[in-house]
Coordinates of C-alpha atoms in Angstrom, one line a residue:
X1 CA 93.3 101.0 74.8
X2 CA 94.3 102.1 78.3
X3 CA 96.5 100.1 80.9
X4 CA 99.0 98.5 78.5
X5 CA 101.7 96.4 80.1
X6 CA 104.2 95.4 77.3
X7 CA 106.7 92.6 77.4
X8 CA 109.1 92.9 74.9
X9 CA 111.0 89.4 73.8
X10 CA 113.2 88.8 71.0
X11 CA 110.6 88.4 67.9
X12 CA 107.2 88.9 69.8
X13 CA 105.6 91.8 71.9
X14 CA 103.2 90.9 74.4
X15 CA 100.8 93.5 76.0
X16 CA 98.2 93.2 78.1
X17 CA 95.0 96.2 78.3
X18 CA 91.4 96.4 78.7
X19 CA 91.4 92.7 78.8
X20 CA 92.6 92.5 75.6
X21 CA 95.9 90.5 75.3
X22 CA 98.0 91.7 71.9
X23 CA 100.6 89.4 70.4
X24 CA 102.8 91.4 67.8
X25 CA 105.2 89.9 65.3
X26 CA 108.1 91.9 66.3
X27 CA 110.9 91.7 63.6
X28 CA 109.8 94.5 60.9
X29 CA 112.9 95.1 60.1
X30 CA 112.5 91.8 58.2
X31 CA 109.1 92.5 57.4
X32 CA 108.2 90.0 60.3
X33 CA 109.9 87.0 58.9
X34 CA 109.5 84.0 60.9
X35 CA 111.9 82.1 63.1
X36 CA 112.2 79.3 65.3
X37 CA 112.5 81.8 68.2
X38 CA 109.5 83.3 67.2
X39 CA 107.5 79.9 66.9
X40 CA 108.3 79.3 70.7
X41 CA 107.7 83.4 71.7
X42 CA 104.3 83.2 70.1
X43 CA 103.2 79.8 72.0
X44 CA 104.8 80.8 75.1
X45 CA 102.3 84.5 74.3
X46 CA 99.4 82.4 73.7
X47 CA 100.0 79.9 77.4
X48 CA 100.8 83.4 79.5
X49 CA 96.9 84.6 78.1
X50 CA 95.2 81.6 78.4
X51 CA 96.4 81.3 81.4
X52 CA 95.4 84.9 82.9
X53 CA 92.3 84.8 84.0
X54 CA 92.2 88.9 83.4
X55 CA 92.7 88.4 79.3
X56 CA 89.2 87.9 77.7
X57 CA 90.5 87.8 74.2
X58 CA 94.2 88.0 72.2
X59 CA 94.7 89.8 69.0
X60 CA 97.6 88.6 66.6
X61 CA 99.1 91.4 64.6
X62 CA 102.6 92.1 63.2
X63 CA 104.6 95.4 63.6
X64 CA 104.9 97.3 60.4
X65 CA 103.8 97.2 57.1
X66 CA 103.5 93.7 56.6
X67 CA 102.0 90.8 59.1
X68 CA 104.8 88.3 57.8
X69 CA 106.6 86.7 54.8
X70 CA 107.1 83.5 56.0
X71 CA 110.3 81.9 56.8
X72 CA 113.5 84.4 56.9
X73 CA 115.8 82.7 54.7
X74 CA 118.2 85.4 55.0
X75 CA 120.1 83.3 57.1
X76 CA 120.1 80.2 54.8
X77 CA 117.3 78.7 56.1
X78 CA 115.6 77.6 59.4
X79 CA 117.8 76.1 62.7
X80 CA 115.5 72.9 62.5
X81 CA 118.2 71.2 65.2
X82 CA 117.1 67.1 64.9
X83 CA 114.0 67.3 62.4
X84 CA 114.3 63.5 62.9
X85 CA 113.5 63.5 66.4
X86 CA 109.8 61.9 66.7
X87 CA 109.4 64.3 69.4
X88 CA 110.3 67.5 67.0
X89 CA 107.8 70.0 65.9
X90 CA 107.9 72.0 63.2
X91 CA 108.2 75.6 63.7
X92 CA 104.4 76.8 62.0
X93 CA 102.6 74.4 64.0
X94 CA 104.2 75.1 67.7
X95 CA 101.9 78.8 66.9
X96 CA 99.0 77.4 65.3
X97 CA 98.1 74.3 66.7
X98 CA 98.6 76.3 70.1
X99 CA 95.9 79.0 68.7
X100 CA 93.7 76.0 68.0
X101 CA 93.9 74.5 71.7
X102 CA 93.3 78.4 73.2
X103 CA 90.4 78.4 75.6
X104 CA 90.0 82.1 74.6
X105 CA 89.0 83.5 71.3
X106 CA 91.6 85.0 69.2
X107 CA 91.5 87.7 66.2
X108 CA 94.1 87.9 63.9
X109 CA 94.9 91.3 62.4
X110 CA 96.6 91.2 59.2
X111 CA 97.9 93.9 57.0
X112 CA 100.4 93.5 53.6
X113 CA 102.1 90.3 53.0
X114 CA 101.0 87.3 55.1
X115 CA 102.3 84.4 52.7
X116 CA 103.9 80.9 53.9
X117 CA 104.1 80.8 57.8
X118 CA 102.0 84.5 57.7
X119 CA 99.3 82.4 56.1
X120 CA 99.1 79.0 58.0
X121 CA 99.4 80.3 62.1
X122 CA 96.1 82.7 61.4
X123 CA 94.1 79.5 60.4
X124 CA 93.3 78.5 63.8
X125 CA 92.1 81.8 64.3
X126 CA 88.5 82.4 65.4
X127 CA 88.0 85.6 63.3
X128 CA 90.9 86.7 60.3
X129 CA 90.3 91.0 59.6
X130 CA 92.7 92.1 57.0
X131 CA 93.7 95.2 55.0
X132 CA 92.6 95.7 51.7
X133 CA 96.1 95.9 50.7
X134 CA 96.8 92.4 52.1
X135 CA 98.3 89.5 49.9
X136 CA 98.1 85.6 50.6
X137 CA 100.2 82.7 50.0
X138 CA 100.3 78.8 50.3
X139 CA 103.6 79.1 48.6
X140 CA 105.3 75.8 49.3
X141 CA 105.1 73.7 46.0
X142 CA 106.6 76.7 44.3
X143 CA 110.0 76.4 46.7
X144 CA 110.0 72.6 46.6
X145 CA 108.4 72.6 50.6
X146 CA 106.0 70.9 52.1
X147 CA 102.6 72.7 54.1
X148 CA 103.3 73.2 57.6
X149 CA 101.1 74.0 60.8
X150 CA 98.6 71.5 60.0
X151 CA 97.6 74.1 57.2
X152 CA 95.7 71.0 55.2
X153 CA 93.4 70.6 58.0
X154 CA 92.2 74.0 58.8
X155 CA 92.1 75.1 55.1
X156 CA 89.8 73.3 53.8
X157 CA 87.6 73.7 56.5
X158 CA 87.9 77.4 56.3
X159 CA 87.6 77.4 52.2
X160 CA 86.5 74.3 51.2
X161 CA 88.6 71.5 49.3
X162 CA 88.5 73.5 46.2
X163 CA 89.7 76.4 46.5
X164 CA 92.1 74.7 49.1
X165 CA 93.4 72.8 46.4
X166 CA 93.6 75.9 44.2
X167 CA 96.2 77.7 46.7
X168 CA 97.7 74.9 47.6
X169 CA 99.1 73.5 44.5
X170 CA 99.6 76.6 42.7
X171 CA 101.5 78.4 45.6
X172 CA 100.1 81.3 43.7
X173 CA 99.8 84.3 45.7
X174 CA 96.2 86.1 46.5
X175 CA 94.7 89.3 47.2
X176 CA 92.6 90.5 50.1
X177 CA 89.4 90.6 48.0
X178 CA 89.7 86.5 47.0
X179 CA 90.6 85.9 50.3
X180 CA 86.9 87.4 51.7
X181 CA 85.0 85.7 49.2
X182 CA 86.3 82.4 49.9
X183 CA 85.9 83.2 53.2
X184 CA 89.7 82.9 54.5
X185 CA 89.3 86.2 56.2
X186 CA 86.1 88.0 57.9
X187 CA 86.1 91.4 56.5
X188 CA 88.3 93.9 55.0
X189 CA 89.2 97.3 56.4
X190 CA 91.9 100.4 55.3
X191 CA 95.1 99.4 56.2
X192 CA 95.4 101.9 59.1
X193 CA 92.0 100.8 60.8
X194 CA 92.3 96.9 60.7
X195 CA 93.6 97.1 64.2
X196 CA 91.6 98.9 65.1
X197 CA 88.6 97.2 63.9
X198 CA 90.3 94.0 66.1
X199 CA 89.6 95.9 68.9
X200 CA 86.4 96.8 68.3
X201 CA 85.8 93.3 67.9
X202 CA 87.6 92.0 71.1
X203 CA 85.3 94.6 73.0
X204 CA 82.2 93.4 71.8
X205 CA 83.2 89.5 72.7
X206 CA 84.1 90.9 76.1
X207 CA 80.8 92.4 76.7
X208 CA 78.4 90.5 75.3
X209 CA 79.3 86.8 75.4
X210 CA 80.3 84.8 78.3
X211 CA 83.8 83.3 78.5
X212 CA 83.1 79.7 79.4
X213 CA 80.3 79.7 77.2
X214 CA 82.7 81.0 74.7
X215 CA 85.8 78.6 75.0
X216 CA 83.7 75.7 75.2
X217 CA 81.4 76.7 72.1
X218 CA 85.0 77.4 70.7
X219 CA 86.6 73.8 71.6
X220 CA 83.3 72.3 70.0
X221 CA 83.0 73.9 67.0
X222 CA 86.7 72.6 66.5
X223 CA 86.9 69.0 67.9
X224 CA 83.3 67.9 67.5
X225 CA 82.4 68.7 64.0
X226 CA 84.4 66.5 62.2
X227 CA 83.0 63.9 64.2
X228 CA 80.8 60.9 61.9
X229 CA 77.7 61.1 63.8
X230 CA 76.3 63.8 65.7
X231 CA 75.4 61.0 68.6
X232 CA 78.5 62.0 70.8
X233 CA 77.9 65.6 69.9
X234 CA 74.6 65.9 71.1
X235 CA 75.2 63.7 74.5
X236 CA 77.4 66.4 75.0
X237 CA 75.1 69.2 74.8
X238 CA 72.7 67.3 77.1
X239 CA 75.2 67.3 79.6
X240 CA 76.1 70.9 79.1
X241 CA 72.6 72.3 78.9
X242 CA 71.7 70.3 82.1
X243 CA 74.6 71.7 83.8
X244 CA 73.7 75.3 82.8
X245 CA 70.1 75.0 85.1
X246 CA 72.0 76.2 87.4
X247 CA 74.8 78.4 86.2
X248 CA 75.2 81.9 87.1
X249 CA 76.6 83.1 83.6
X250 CA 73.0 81.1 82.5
X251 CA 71.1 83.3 84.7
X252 CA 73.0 86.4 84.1
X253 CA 72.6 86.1 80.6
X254 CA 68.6 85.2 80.4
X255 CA 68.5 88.0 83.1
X256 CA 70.4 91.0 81.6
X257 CA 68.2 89.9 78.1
X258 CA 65.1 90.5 79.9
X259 CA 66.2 93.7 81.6
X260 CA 67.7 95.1 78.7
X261 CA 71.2 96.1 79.9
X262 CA 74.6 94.6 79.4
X263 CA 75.6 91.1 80.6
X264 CA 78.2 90.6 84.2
X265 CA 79.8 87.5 83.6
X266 CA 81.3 86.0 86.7
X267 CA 82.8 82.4 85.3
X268 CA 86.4 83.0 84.6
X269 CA 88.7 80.7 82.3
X270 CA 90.3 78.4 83.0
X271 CA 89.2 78.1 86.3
X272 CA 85.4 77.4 85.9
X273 CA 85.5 74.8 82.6
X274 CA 83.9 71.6 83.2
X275 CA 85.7 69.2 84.3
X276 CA 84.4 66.5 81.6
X277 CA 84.8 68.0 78.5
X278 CA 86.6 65.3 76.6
X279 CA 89.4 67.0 75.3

């Protein structure tokens, strides 16, 4: 990648290039264990790229050997401050559910241990690449916790209540290879190429699909589905499809079909959304 900008915070790297925002775990010297400070680096990573109108898609990764082990307990435990507080949110959830709101897609690049909180804030992820060595965990039940980051909502979407159940439960912990056929993850690469491979990825979503298209396609696919009746959905689509008659990504995309070369995508995120969407 070429033109990096890095902004280093506590826990979390940020670095902007080729479009491409990165968001690195940056604790390895604790294998990436997970903190309250971290929660609120990570969201406050994910609001500076949605926000920049210049970052087409973020990747997720973790420095070192392993993406992250959960909670660091080294220190006896989490600073949870008022848990009681109606207004308090738990430390998994500040990440994922801000993933899940992200107007942007987002690839998650996960090598060696992602188990408790390195499990639950990739679920909201659009695509999951891992290493071959990586290793998965829903661990709670088996330290007398509770799942976090809304992690019984997007797993079973993911995986189906099954196999959900399975990893939930058990807290057992999982290879890479179960994890791609229950389709957790998307695909499986060497340890040294799986960020790599997120790269690749990011640059084919940057050329050849259109940004609004994207995050609303995205937003959709998230908040529409679960929906009892495809009525709403599809009054929608009518609205959408109308709209597009006369939009210039529309045009630029039936255009740059036909003349066989790649697309020039002029709406930008956030600023060109429609306004009605009804989230």
């Amino acid at each position: 990648m070429t033109g990096t900008s890095v902004d280093a915070v506590e826990h979390v790297s940020y670095a902007v290039a080729d479009q491409t925002a990165t968001v690195t775990l940056n604790r390895p010297e604790a294998r990436n264990g997970y903190t309250v400070r971290m929660s609120d680096e990570l969201a406050e990573a994910f609001d500076t790229a949605d926000a920049d109108p210049a970052v087409r898609v973020v990747v997720l990764t973790g420095e070192g050997r392993d993406f992250c082990v959960g909670a660091d307990l080294s220190a006896g435990g989490l600073d949870l401050q008022d848990p009681a507080d109606p207004e308090w949110n738990e430390p998994a959830g500040r990440c994922s559910l801000r993933v899940f709101a992200m107007n942007k897609p987002v690839i998650a690049a996960v090598r060696g241990a992602a188990v408790g909180a390195g499990s639950t804030i990739i679920l909201s992820a659009d695509f999951r690449l891992a290493s071959t060595d990586a290793r998965f965990g829903f661990v709670f039940s088996r330290r007398g916790l509770y799942p976090e980051g809304a992690s019984t909502w997007f797993l079973p979407r993911l995986v189906g209540l099954g196999r959900a159940m399975d990893w939930m439960v058990s807290g057992r912990v999982f290879d890479a290879a179960e994890a791609l056929s229950a389709g957790l993850v998307t695909s499986l690469h060497d340890p040294d190429e799986v960020l790599s491979e997120a790269y690749a990825l990011a640059r084919d979503l940057i050329r050849n699909t259109a940004p609004v298209s994207t995050a609303v396609i995205r937003q959709m696919l998230y908040r529409m589905s679960p929906l009892d009746s495809p009525l709403p959905v599809q009054r929608l689509d009518s609205r959408l499809i109308a709209d597009s008659m006369t939009s210039p990504d529309a045009a630029e995309g039936i255009m740059s079909f036909l003349q066989r070369r790649d697309p020039q995508w002029t709406g930008e995120v956030p600023r060109d959304l429609p306004h009605y969407l009804p989230w």
